[in-house]
Every structure is written in structure tokens, then in C-alpha cells.
mmCIF file of C-alpha atoms in Angstrom:
data_model
loop_
_atom_site.group_PDB
_atom_site.id
_atom_site.type_symbol
_atom_site.label_atom_id
_atom_site.label_comp_id
_atom_site.label_asym_id
_atom_site.label_seq_id
_atom_site.Cartn_x
_atom_site.Cartn_y
_atom_site.Cartn_z
ATOM 1 C CA MET A 229 74.614 98.320 107.585
ATOM 2 C CA THR A 230 76.556 96.844 110.408
ATOM 3 C CA ARG A 231 80.034 98.278 110.678
ATOM 4 C CA ARG A 232 82.789 95.826 111.165
ATOM 5 C CA PRO A 233 85.285 96.707 113.905
ATOM 6 C CA GLN A 234 88.509 98.032 112.459
ATOM 7 C CA ARG A 235 91.451 95.792 113.014
ATOM 8 C CA ARG A 236 94.540 97.253 114.693
ATOM 9 C CA PRO A 237 97.472 97.297 112.272
ATOM 10 C CA ALA A 238 99.947 94.543 112.934
ATOM 11 C CA GLY A 239 103.206 95.534 114.652
ATOM 12 C CA PHE A 240 104.021 98.311 117.084
ATOM 13 C CA THR A 241 103.098 101.931 116.979
ATOM 14 C CA LEU A 242 105.770 104.598 116.878
ATOM 15 C CA LEU A 243 105.064 105.496 120.495
ATOM 16 C CA GLU A 244 105.463 101.889 121.603
ATOM 17 C CA LEU A 245 108.733 101.611 119.702
ATOM 18 C CA LEU A 246 110.046 104.782 121.310
ATOM 19 C CA ILE A 247 109.091 103.527 124.769
ATOM 20 C CA ALA A 248 110.745 100.158 124.097
ATOM 21 C CA LEU A 249 113.908 101.836 122.842
ATOM 22 C CA ALA A 250 114.007 104.093 125.898
ATOM 23 C CA ILE A 251 113.626 101.118 128.240
ATOM 24 C CA THR A 252 116.312 99.176 126.358
ATOM 25 C CA ALA A 253 118.705 102.137 126.446
ATOM 26 C CA SER A 254 118.099 102.614 130.165
ATOM 27 C CA THR A 255 118.693 98.928 130.811
ATOM 28 C CA VAL A 256 121.924 98.911 128.805
ATOM 29 C CA ALA A 257 123.124 102.070 130.556
ATOM 30 C CA LEU A 258 122.296 100.541 133.926
ATOM 31 C CA VAL A 259 124.176 97.355 133.052
ATOM 32 C CA PHE A 260 127.263 99.272 131.937
ATOM 33 C CA ALA A 261 127.076 101.517 134.990
ATOM 34 C CA THR A 262 126.866 98.434 137.191
ATOM 35 C CA TYR A 263 129.906 96.929 135.497
ATOM 36 C CA GLY A 264 131.727 100.245 135.949
ATOM 37 C CA VAL A 265 130.928 100.314 139.664
ATOM 38 C CA ILE A 266 132.015 96.696 140.007
ATOM 39 C CA GLY A 267 135.255 97.455 138.150
ATOM 40 C CA ARG A 268 136.024 100.488 140.298
ATOM 41 C CA THR A 269 135.155 98.581 143.453
ATOM 42 C CA GLU A 270 137.438 95.718 142.437
ATOM 43 C CA GLN A 271 140.288 98.135 141.631
ATOM 44 C CA ARG A 272 139.746 99.901 144.938
ATOM 45 C CA ALA A 273 139.884 96.577 146.766
ATOM 46 C CA GLN A 274 143.106 95.640 144.970
ATOM 47 C CA ASP A 275 144.632 99.025 145.865
ATOM 48 C CA ILE A 276 143.723 98.548 149.533
ATOM 49 C CA ILE A 277 145.231 95.054 149.561
ATOM 50 C CA ALA A 278 148.445 96.285 147.909
ATOM 51 C CA ARG A 279 148.706 99.191 150.357
ATOM 52 C CA THR A 280 148.126 96.918 153.358
ATOM 53 C CA GLU A 281 150.749 94.451 152.134
ATOM 54 C CA HIS A 282 153.250 97.271 151.609
ATOM 55 C CA ILE A 283 152.697 98.680 155.105
ATOM 56 C CA GLN A 284 153.086 95.198 156.582
ATOM 57 C CA ALA A 285 156.314 94.652 154.623
ATOM 58 C CA VAL A 286 157.770 97.931 155.937
ATOM 59 C CA HIS A 287 156.727 96.999 159.490
ATOM 60 C CA ASN A 288 158.326 93.569 159.219
ATOM 61 C CA TRP A 289 161.557 94.994 157.783
ATOM 62 C CA LEU A 290 161.920 97.572 160.543
ATOM 63 C CA GLN A 291 160.972 95.054 163.217
ATOM 64 C CA ARG A 292 163.741 92.674 162.176
ATOM 65 C CA LYS A 293 166.319 95.452 162.155
ATOM 66 C CA LEU A 294 165.244 96.980 165.474
ATOM 67 C CA GLU A 295 165.023 93.615 167.226
ATOM 68 C CA GLY A 296 168.675 93.071 166.327
ATOM 69 C CA ALA A 297 169.850 96.432 167.696
ATOM 70 C CA ARG A 298 173.136 96.084 169.585
ATOM 71 C CA LEU A 299 174.136 98.169 172.584
ATOM 72 C CA ILE A 300 177.427 99.431 171.181
ATOM 73 C CA SER A 301 179.262 102.552 172.303
ATOM 74 C CA ARG A 302 181.833 104.731 170.607
ATOM 75 C CA LEU A 303 184.272 107.339 171.885
ATOM 76 C CA GLU A 304 183.769 110.754 170.345
ATOM 77 C CA ALA A 305 185.453 113.979 171.523
ATOM 78 C CA GLY A 306 186.291 112.333 174.818
ATOM 79 C CA ALA A 307 182.690 111.269 175.483
ATOM 80 C CA THR A 308 181.204 107.785 175.333
ATOM 81 C CA LEU A 309 178.193 107.704 173.052
ATOM 82 C CA LEU A 310 175.854 104.887 172.117
ATOM 83 C CA PHE A 311 175.459 103.883 168.500
ATOM 84 C CA PHE A 312 171.781 104.703 168.781
ATOM 85 C CA ASN A 313 170.156 108.067 168.440
ATOM 86 C CA GLY A 314 166.812 109.196 167.206
ATOM 87 C CA ASN A 315 164.829 112.283 166.349
ATOM 88 C CA PRO A 316 161.325 112.919 164.981
ATOM 89 C CA ALA A 317 162.469 112.162 161.412
ATOM 90 C CA GLY A 318 164.382 108.905 161.958
ATOM 91 C CA ALA A 319 166.969 106.929 163.888
ATOM 92 C CA LEU A 320 170.421 105.355 163.664
ATOM 93 C CA TRP A 321 171.595 102.117 165.295
ATOM 94 C CA VAL A 322 173.841 99.071 164.841
ATOM 95 C CA ALA A 323 172.436 95.649 163.949
ATOM 96 C CA PRO A 324 173.597 92.518 162.095
ATOM 97 C CA LEU A 325 172.907 92.127 158.382
ATOM 98 C CA PRO A 326 171.583 89.749 157.346
ATOM 99 C CA GLU A 327 169.691 88.838 160.512
ATOM 100 C CA ARG A 328 170.166 85.088 160.065
ATOM 101 C CA GLY A 329 172.566 82.772 158.344
ATOM 102 C CA PRO A 330 176.279 82.958 157.624
ATOM 103 C CA GLY A 331 178.045 85.993 156.271
ATOM 104 C CA GLY A 332 177.139 89.601 156.767
ATOM 105 C CA GLY A 333 178.118 91.263 160.011
ATOM 106 C CA LEU A 334 177.304 94.355 162.020
ATOM 107 C CA HIS A 335 176.088 97.379 160.086
ATOM 108 C CA VAL A 336 175.209 100.932 161.003
ATOM 109 C CA ILE A 337 171.585 101.417 159.925
ATOM 110 C CA ARG A 338 170.029 104.800 159.349
ATOM 111 C CA VAL A 339 166.343 105.287 158.571
ATOM 112 C CA ALA A 340 165.560 108.814 157.440
ATOM 113 C CA LEU A 341 163.766 111.038 154.958
ATOM 114 C CA ASP A 342 165.063 111.698 151.463
ATOM 115 C CA ARG A 343 163.834 115.079 150.222
ATOM 116 C CA HIS A 344 163.883 115.762 146.488
ATOM 117 C CA ALA A 345 164.132 119.041 144.595
ATOM 118 C CA ASP A 346 160.552 118.696 143.321
ATOM 119 C CA GLY A 347 159.258 118.680 146.892
ATOM 120 C CA THR A 348 158.504 114.969 147.148
ATOM 121 C CA VAL A 349 159.712 113.099 150.203
ATOM 122 C CA ASP A 350 160.716 109.431 150.297
ATOM 123 C CA TRP A 351 161.452 107.182 153.265
ATOM 124 C CA VAL A 352 164.678 105.223 152.959
ATOM 125 C CA ALA A 353 166.943 102.993 155.024
ATOM 126 C CA GLU A 354 170.716 103.024 154.569
ATOM 127 C CA ALA A 355 173.333 100.601 155.873
ATOM 128 C CA LEU A 356 177.121 100.783 156.182
ATOM 129 C CA PRO A 357 179.470 98.062 157.484
ATOM 130 C CA TYR A 358 180.516 98.678 161.095
ATOM 131 C CA ASP A 359 184.198 97.943 161.728
ATOM 132 C CA GLY A 360 184.336 98.958 165.385
ATOM 133 C CA ALA A 361 186.507 101.995 164.729
ATOM 134 C CA LEU A 362 184.399 103.892 162.237
ATOM 135 C CA MET A 363 184.366 107.594 163.009
ATOM 136 C CA GLN A 364 183.102 109.273 159.842
ATOM 137 C CA LEU A 365 180.164 107.601 158.121
ATOM 138 C CA ASP A 366 180.261 107.967 154.348
ATOM 139 C CA TRP A 367 176.593 107.558 153.511
ATOM 140 C CA ALA A 368 177.314 107.964 149.802
ATOM 141 C CA ARG A 369 178.601 104.364 149.957
ATOM 142 C CA ALA A 370 175.606 103.038 151.849
ATOM 143 C CA ILE A 371 173.292 100.258 150.723
ATOM 144 C CA ARG A 372 169.887 101.918 150.268
ATOM 145 C CA THR A 373 166.534 100.259 150.858
ATOM 146 C CA PRO A 374 163.439 102.271 149.830
ATOM 147 C CA LEU A 375 160.618 102.016 152.358
ATOM 148 C CA ALA A 376 157.933 104.385 151.028
ATOM 149 C CA GLN A 377 157.449 107.202 148.536
ATOM 150 C CA GLY A 378 155.508 110.439 148.588
ATOM 151 C CA LEU A 379 155.250 110.888 152.346
ATOM 152 C CA ARG A 380 153.192 113.739 153.788
ATOM 153 C CA THR A 381 154.189 113.369 157.442
ATOM 154 C CA LEU A 382 156.510 111.182 159.511
ATOM 155 C CA GLN A 383 156.995 111.238 163.281
ATOM 156 C CA TRP A 384 159.144 108.942 165.430
ATOM 157 C CA HIS A 385 158.395 108.600 169.146
ATOM 158 C CA TYR A 386 160.580 106.829 171.722
ATOM 159 C CA LEU A 387 159.363 105.356 175.002
ATOM 160 C CA ASP A 388 161.705 105.832 177.938
ATOM 161 C CA GLY A 389 161.204 102.650 179.918
ATOM 162 C CA LYS A 390 162.552 104.275 183.079
ATOM 163 C CA THR A 391 160.259 107.308 183.093
ATOM 164 C CA GLY A 392 157.334 105.887 181.122
ATOM 165 C CA GLN A 393 157.336 109.000 178.929
ATOM 166 C CA TRP A 394 157.198 109.167 175.150
ATOM 167 C CA VAL A 395 159.783 111.558 173.700
ATOM 168 C CA GLN A 396 160.686 112.637 170.161
ATOM 169 C CA ASP A 397 164.441 112.816 170.628
ATOM 170 C CA TRP A 398 166.772 110.097 171.867
ATOM 171 C CA PRO A 399 170.340 111.420 172.231
ATOM 172 C CA SER A 400 173.423 109.232 171.921
ATOM 173 C CA ASN A 401 174.587 110.111 175.433
ATOM 174 C CA ARG A 402 171.647 108.285 177.006
ATOM 175 C CA PRO A 403 173.175 105.029 178.360
ATOM 176 C CA TYR A 404 170.244 102.784 177.375
ATOM 177 C CA TYR A 405 167.903 102.193 174.485
ATOM 178 C CA PRO A 406 164.194 103.111 174.313
ATOM 179 C CA SER A 407 161.929 100.256 175.292
ATOM 180 C CA ARG A 408 159.500 100.962 172.456
ATOM 181 C CA ILE A 409 159.392 102.961 169.245
ATOM 182 C CA ARG A 410 156.219 104.276 167.623
ATOM 183 C CA ILE A 411 156.269 105.671 164.087
ATOM 184 C CA GLU A 412 153.380 107.675 162.652
ATOM 185 C CA VAL A 413 153.309 107.862 158.855
ATOM 186 C CA ALA A 414 150.974 109.490 156.340
ATOM 187 C CA ASP A 415 151.211 109.506 152.559
ATOM 188 C CA ALA A 416 149.015 110.780 149.741
ATOM 189 C CA GLN A 417 146.456 108.044 150.483
ATOM 190 C CA GLY A 418 146.158 108.927 154.152
ATOM 191 C CA ALA A 419 147.568 107.880 157.500
ATOM 192 C CA TRP A 420 149.092 104.459 158.086
ATOM 193 C CA PRO A 421 148.246 102.450 161.182
ATOM 194 C CA PRO A 422 150.883 103.345 163.820
ATOM 195 C CA LEU A 423 154.024 101.203 163.538
ATOM 196 C CA VAL A 424 154.984 100.089 167.045
ATOM 197 C CA PHE A 425 158.098 98.094 167.919
ATOM 198 C CA ALA A 426 159.295 96.649 171.205
ATOM 199 C CA LEU A 427 163.072 96.588 171.241
ATOM 200 C CA ALA A 428 164.618 93.338 172.386
ATOM 201 C CA ARG A 429 166.918 93.410 175.413
ATOM 202 C CA ALA A 430 170.028 95.273 174.252
ATOM 203 C CA ARG A 431 173.133 93.146 174.151
#
């Protein structure tokens, strides 16, 4: 007798089903992983944009205030001192607030570090009205403007236009302002681009 060839059962074998399921699971996992990478990449991009915008806003704020710096002196203990002094952690000067428009007037501006009990360090600017005869500055009454939070390092540098040297201290008894200021900042996310300001001609 001639044997008829056996027909293969319709459908898939167990092995084929297992292989198909494995491929499907791998594909789904790959798709979700891809979406996860895309999501993290998008969030990272948004964080970078927000950080860049914040740094630019701080730069612009400081630039406006430093460009308006006035060469004003005060008499203290028989010595004539300028209303500008700086150290590695910050500076103090006199400038108009607001910069444009009616109202406002000259203010003493101080940009410094604010250290908290938990060890965190913030960067703040404070302003007090300048009345021309102010001797004691009550910073508890100052208008505060937060600049940055959670700083790791902060260094101010001042360029002496007469010597061409960068220094980290600018005493009040120096009869002129620095020609440039460079501020180096780092926070938990890393170092900022250096903030560099050219002071306008003091007046």
C-alpha cells in the first residue's frame, strides 16, 4: 500500500508560540524602553533650558544693577570711603532702583551669600534706600531678591583697570571702581558659565 503523507496539524506548535511570544515581549519592552529614553531625554532638555534661562536672568539682573553703579563717597571715622566694596563672596554699591522710569531713587545694593542652619547656601541681593547720610545699614529692612539656591561655590573677581590685575578684594578706600567683575558660580548641577560685567563709566 502507498502511504499517504501525513498532514501537519493546523495552527502553530508550542515552540512556535513560545518564540512568537518572546519576540512580541522583546518588541514591547524595546518600545517602552525607547519611550522611556525619549521621555528622559525630553525632561533633560527641558531642565537644561530652564537652567540656561535662569542663569541668563541672573546675569541680566546683575548687569543692570552694576551698569547703574554710582561713584558715591561717604565719610566714616574721618576717612572718605566709596560706596563700593567687594570681596570673594559678594559686593556692595549704590545704584538707582528702578533703572528706568519715574519713581524709585538711589539704593544701596548688597549681593551676598545667605547661609542656612541646614548647611544650604543661597545667593541673594538686598537693597536699602540711600538718603545720602546713611551711616548704619539695617539690612533687616532690606528688599530681598533671590538669585540662586543651593550654591556649592561662589567667587567674585575684580579687574583693576590701572594695573590690569584681577583681585578678589576691592576695599572702599580705593578711589575708583573696578573696570570689570567676573563671578564664578557652581551649584548642585555643576559650574555656571562665568558671569562677566563691564562697569559703565562711574558718575
